[in-house]
Every structure is written in C-alpha cells, then in structure tokens.
Short mmCIF file of C-alpha atoms in Angstrom, two decimals:
data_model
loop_
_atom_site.label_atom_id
_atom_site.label_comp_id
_atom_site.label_asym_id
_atom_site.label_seq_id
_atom_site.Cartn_x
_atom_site.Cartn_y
_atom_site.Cartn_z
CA UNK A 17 -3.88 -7.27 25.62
CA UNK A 18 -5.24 -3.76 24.55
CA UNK A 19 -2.57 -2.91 22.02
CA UNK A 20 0.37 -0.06 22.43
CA UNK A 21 0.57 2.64 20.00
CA UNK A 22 3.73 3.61 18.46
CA UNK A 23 3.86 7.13 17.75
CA UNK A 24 6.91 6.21 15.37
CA UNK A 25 5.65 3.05 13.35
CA UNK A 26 5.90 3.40 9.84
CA UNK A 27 7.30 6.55 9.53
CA UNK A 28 7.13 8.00 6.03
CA UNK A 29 3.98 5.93 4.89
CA UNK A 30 0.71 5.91 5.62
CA UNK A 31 0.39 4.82 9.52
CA UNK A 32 -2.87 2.35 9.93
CA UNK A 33 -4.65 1.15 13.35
CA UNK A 34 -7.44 -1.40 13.35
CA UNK A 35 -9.05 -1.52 16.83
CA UNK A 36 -11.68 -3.65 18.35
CA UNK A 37 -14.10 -2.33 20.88
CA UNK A 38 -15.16 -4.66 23.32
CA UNK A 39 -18.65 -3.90 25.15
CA UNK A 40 -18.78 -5.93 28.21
CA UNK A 41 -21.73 -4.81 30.11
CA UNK A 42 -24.88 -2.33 29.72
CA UNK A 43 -27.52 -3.16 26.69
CA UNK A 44 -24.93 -2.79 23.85
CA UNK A 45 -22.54 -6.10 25.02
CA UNK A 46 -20.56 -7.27 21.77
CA UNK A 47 -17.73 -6.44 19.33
CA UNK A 48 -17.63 -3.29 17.30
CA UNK A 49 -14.15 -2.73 14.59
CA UNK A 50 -12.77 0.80 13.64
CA UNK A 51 -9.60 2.11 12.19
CA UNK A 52 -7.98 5.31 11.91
CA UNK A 53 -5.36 6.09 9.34
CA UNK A 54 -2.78 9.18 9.22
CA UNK A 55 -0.13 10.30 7.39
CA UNK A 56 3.30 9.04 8.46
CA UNK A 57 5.22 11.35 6.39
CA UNK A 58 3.80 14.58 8.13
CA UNK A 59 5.04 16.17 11.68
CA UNK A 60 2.93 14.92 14.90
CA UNK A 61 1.64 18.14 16.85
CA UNK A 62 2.10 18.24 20.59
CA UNK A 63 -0.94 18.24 22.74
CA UNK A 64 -2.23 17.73 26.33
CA UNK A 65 -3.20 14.99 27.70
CA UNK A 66 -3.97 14.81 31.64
CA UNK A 67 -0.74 17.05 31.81
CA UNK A 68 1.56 14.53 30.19
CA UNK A 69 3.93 15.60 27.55
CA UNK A 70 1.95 14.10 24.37
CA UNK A 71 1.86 14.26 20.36
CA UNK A 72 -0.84 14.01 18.39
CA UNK A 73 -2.20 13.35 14.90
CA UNK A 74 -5.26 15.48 13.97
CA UNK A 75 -7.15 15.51 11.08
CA UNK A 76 -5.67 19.13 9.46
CA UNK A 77 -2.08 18.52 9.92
CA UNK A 78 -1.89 14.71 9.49
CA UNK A 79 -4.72 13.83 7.46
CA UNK A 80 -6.63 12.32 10.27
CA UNK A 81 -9.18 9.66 8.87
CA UNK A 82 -11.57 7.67 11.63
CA UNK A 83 -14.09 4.71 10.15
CA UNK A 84 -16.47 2.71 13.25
CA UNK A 85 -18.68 0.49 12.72
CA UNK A 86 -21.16 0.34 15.94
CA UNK A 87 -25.05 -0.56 15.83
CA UNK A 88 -25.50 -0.55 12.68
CA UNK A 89 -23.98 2.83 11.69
CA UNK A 90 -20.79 3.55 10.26
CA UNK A 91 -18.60 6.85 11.75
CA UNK A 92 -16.07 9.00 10.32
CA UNK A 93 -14.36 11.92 11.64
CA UNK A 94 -16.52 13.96 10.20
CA UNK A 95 -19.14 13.19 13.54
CA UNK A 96 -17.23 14.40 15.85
CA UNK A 97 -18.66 16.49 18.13
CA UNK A 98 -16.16 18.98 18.44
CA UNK A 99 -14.87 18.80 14.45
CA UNK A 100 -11.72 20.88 14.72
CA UNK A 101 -7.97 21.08 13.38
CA UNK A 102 -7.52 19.41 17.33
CA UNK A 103 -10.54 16.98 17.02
CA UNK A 104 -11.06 13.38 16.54
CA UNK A 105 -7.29 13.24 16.87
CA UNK A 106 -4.95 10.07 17.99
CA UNK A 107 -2.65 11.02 21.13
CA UNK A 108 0.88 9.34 21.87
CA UNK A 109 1.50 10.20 25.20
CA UNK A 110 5.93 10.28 25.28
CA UNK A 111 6.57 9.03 28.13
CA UNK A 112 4.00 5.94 28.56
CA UNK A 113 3.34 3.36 26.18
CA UNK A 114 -0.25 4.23 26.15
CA UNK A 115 -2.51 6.32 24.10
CA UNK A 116 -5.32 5.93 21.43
CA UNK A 117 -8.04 7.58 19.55
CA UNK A 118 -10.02 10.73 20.88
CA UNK A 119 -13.93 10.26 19.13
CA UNK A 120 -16.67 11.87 20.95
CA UNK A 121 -20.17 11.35 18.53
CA UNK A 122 -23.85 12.37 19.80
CA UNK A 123 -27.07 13.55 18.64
CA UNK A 124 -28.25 14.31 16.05
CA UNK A 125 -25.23 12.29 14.57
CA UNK A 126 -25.92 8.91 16.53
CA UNK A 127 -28.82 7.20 18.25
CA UNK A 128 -26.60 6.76 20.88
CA UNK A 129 -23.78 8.94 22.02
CA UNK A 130 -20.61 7.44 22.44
CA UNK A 131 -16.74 8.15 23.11
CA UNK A 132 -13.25 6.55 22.32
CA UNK A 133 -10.38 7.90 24.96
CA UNK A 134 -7.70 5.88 24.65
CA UNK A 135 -7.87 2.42 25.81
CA UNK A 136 -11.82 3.28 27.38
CA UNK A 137 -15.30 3.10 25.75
CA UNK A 138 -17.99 4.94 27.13
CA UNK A 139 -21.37 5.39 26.08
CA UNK A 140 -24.38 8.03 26.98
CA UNK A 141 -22.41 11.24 26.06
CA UNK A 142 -25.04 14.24 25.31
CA UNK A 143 -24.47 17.22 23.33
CA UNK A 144 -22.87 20.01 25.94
CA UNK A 145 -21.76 17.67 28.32
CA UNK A 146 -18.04 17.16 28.94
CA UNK A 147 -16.94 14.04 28.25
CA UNK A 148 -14.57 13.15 30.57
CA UNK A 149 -16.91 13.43 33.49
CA UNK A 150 -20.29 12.36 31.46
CA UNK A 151 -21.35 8.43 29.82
CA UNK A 152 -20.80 5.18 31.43
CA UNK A 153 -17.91 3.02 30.91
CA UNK A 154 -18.90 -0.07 29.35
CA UNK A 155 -16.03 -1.24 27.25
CA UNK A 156 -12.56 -1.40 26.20
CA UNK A 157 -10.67 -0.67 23.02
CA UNK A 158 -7.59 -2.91 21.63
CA UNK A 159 -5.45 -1.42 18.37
CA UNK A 160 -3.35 -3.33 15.92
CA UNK A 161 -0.98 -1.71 14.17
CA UNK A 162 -1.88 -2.84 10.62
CA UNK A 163 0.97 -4.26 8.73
CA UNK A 164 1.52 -1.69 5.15
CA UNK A 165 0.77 -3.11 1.97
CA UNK A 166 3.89 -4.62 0.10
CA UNK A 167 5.02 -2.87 -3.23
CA UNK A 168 3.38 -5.12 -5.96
CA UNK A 169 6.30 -7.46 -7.39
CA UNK A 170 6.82 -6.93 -11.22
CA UNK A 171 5.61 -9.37 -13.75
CA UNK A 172 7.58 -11.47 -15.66
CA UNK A 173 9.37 -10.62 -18.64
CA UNK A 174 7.78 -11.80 -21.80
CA UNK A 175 9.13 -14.80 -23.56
CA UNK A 176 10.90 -13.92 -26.82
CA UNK A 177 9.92 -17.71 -27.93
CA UNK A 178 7.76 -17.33 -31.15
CA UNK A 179 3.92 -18.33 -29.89
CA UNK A 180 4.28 -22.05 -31.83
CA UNK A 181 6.85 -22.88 -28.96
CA UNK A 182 9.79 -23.16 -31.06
CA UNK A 183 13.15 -21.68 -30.06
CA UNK A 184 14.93 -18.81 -31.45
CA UNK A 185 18.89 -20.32 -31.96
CA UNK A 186 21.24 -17.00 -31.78
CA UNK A 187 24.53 -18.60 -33.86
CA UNK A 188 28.01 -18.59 -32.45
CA UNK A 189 30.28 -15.84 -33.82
CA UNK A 190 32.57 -18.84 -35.15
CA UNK A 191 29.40 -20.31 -36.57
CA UNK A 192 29.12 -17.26 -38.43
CA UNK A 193 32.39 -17.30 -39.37
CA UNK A 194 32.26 -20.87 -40.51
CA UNK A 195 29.29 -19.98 -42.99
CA UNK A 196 30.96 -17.11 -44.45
CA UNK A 197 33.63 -19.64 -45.39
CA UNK A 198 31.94 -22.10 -46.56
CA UNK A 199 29.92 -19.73 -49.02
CA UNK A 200 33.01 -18.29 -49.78
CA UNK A 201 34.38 -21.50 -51.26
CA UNK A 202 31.30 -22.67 -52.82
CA UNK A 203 31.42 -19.31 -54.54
CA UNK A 204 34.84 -19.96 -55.67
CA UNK A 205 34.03 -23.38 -57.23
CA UNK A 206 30.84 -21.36 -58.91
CA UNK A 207 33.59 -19.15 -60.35
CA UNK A 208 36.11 -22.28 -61.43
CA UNK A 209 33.26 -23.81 -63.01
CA UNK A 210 31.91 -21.39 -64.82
CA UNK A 211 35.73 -19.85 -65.76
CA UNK A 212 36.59 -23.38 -67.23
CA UNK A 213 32.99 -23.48 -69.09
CA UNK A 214 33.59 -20.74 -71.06
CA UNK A 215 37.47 -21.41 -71.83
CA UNK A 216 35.67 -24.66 -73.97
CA UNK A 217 33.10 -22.86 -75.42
CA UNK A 218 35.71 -20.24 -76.92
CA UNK A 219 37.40 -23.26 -77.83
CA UNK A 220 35.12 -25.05 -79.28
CA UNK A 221 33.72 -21.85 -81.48
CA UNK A 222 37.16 -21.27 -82.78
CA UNK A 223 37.39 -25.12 -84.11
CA UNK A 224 34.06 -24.08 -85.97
CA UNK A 225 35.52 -21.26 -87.34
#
C-alpha cells in the first residue's frame, strides 16, 4: 500500500503527510521517514503534471515545508535544487488518486543526489541533469495522512472546598427565614425581660422613697 493523497483532507488546518521511503535495491537498501506539511487554509495552485489536470501546494503560496531524514542527513525544502515559488512542491493530480512530493537534492547539498516524484525514489541525480530522465530507481515512497492534533480539553474547575476538606453549607432560603425568626423572638423575650426589670426597680425605688 503506497498511500493516496487527498488534495482535500483537512481543509482549513494545517495538512500533514508522513511518508516512508523504502530502498529496495542498489547500496542504500533500508527505510528512510520524511514529512511535508502545508497550509490547509490557503488556495492549491494548478500545475502540470505529465499533461494531467493537477493542483499543487508550493512552498510561496501554501507554506510548503519538506523534513527527510536519509543517510545520515536531514533535508528541508530549502535543498532543492530548483528552490522556486513552483519547487519542492506536493502535486494532486484531479483526476487519479495518485500524486506525492516533488524533491530533487544534489551536490553540493547531499553526498548523494536523490529525488522524490510521487510514489518513486530515485537516486544518482547530478546538478544540470533533468530528472525525469537521469538517477536510478531504487525505491518507493508510502504517505500517511497524519491525523491533526486534538484541541487540548480544559482543566477542571477548581474546588470551592476550603483546603482542610471541609464543606461550605449554602443555607436554605427558609433556613434563613427560620433564623431571622427565631432571633426575632429571642429579641423579644430580651425586650420583656428587661421591660419587666425595670418596672420593679422603679418600684422598688419609689417604696424607698
């Protein structure tokens, strides 16, 4: 399975492809990992591609960024060969479900030339050489569409508990109520007692009179 590119997958974000070059024959057999990024939110350009209507995301108008890892070195867009507002660029042809990166890197910017079309992996490209008709293919490339990050969930609210553990009581409003009451009564004795203490002492001072 080498992986389809969809030139409409997640469409307002930015659009991520891993992909996996496998090296089956010549000296540099193994596994080598890239990924391109672009942004989803911007307009894909049309472009050619072996005459088929195509669209393309380049590294002006979409933000184009390349990382490979292979022998050693680590690649960015900025080794293309033929750095342009067309190149390294990602191509979704519209009427096939293929497509893929465009990377073309030689001297003096690798040890080893190499270029990404598509689905292919060729190695042995030389500065002025065009690469279509110059390297040997040696490998193929598989993409995953990686999946976008998900928007961080927010934390939970903090707990209005005082730190010792205990629990804040909010009273009923007939609680309340209930309180006002009962003050209101115990006031109301206050006053009796205190009315009916002074009635005997003005009693009592006019007997000493």
């Amino acid at each position: 399975m080498v992986g389809v590119l969809n030139s409409k997958a997640a469409m307002g974000a930015t659009v991520t492809y891993d992909f996996t070059v496998d090296v089956y024959t010549g000296a540099y057999i193994g596994k080598y990992n890239g990924s391109f990024s672009y942004d989803g939110s911007t307009t894909l350009v049309p472009c050619r591609s072996g005459g088929v209507p195509t669209v393309c995301a380049n590294r002006i108008e979409n933000k184009l960024t390349v990382q490979f890892d292979f022998l050693g070195n680590t690649y960015t867009e900025n080794q293309e060969r033929d750095l342009s507002a067309d190149y390294p660029r990602v191509f979704f042809p519209l009427s096939e479900t293929s497509g893929g990166l465009s990377f073309l890197v030689v001297a003096p910017q690798a040890p080893v030339g190499f270029f990404i079309l598509g689905h292919e992996f060729r190695v042995g490209n030389v500065e002025g050489d065009d690469p279509y008709d110059s390297g040997v293919a040696v490998g193929r490339v598989a993409y995953t569409l990686r999946s976008p990050q998900p928007d961080p969930q927010p934390g939970p609210f903090p707990d209005p508990a005082p730190d010792d553990g205990g629990v804040v009581a909010v009273p009923e409003p007939s609680e309340i109520a209930g309180s006002f009451l009962a003050l209101g009564l115990l006031g109301m004795g206050w006053y009796w007692r205190r009315s009916k203490a002074a009635k005997t002492v003005v009693i009592d001072q006019d007997k000493n009179r």
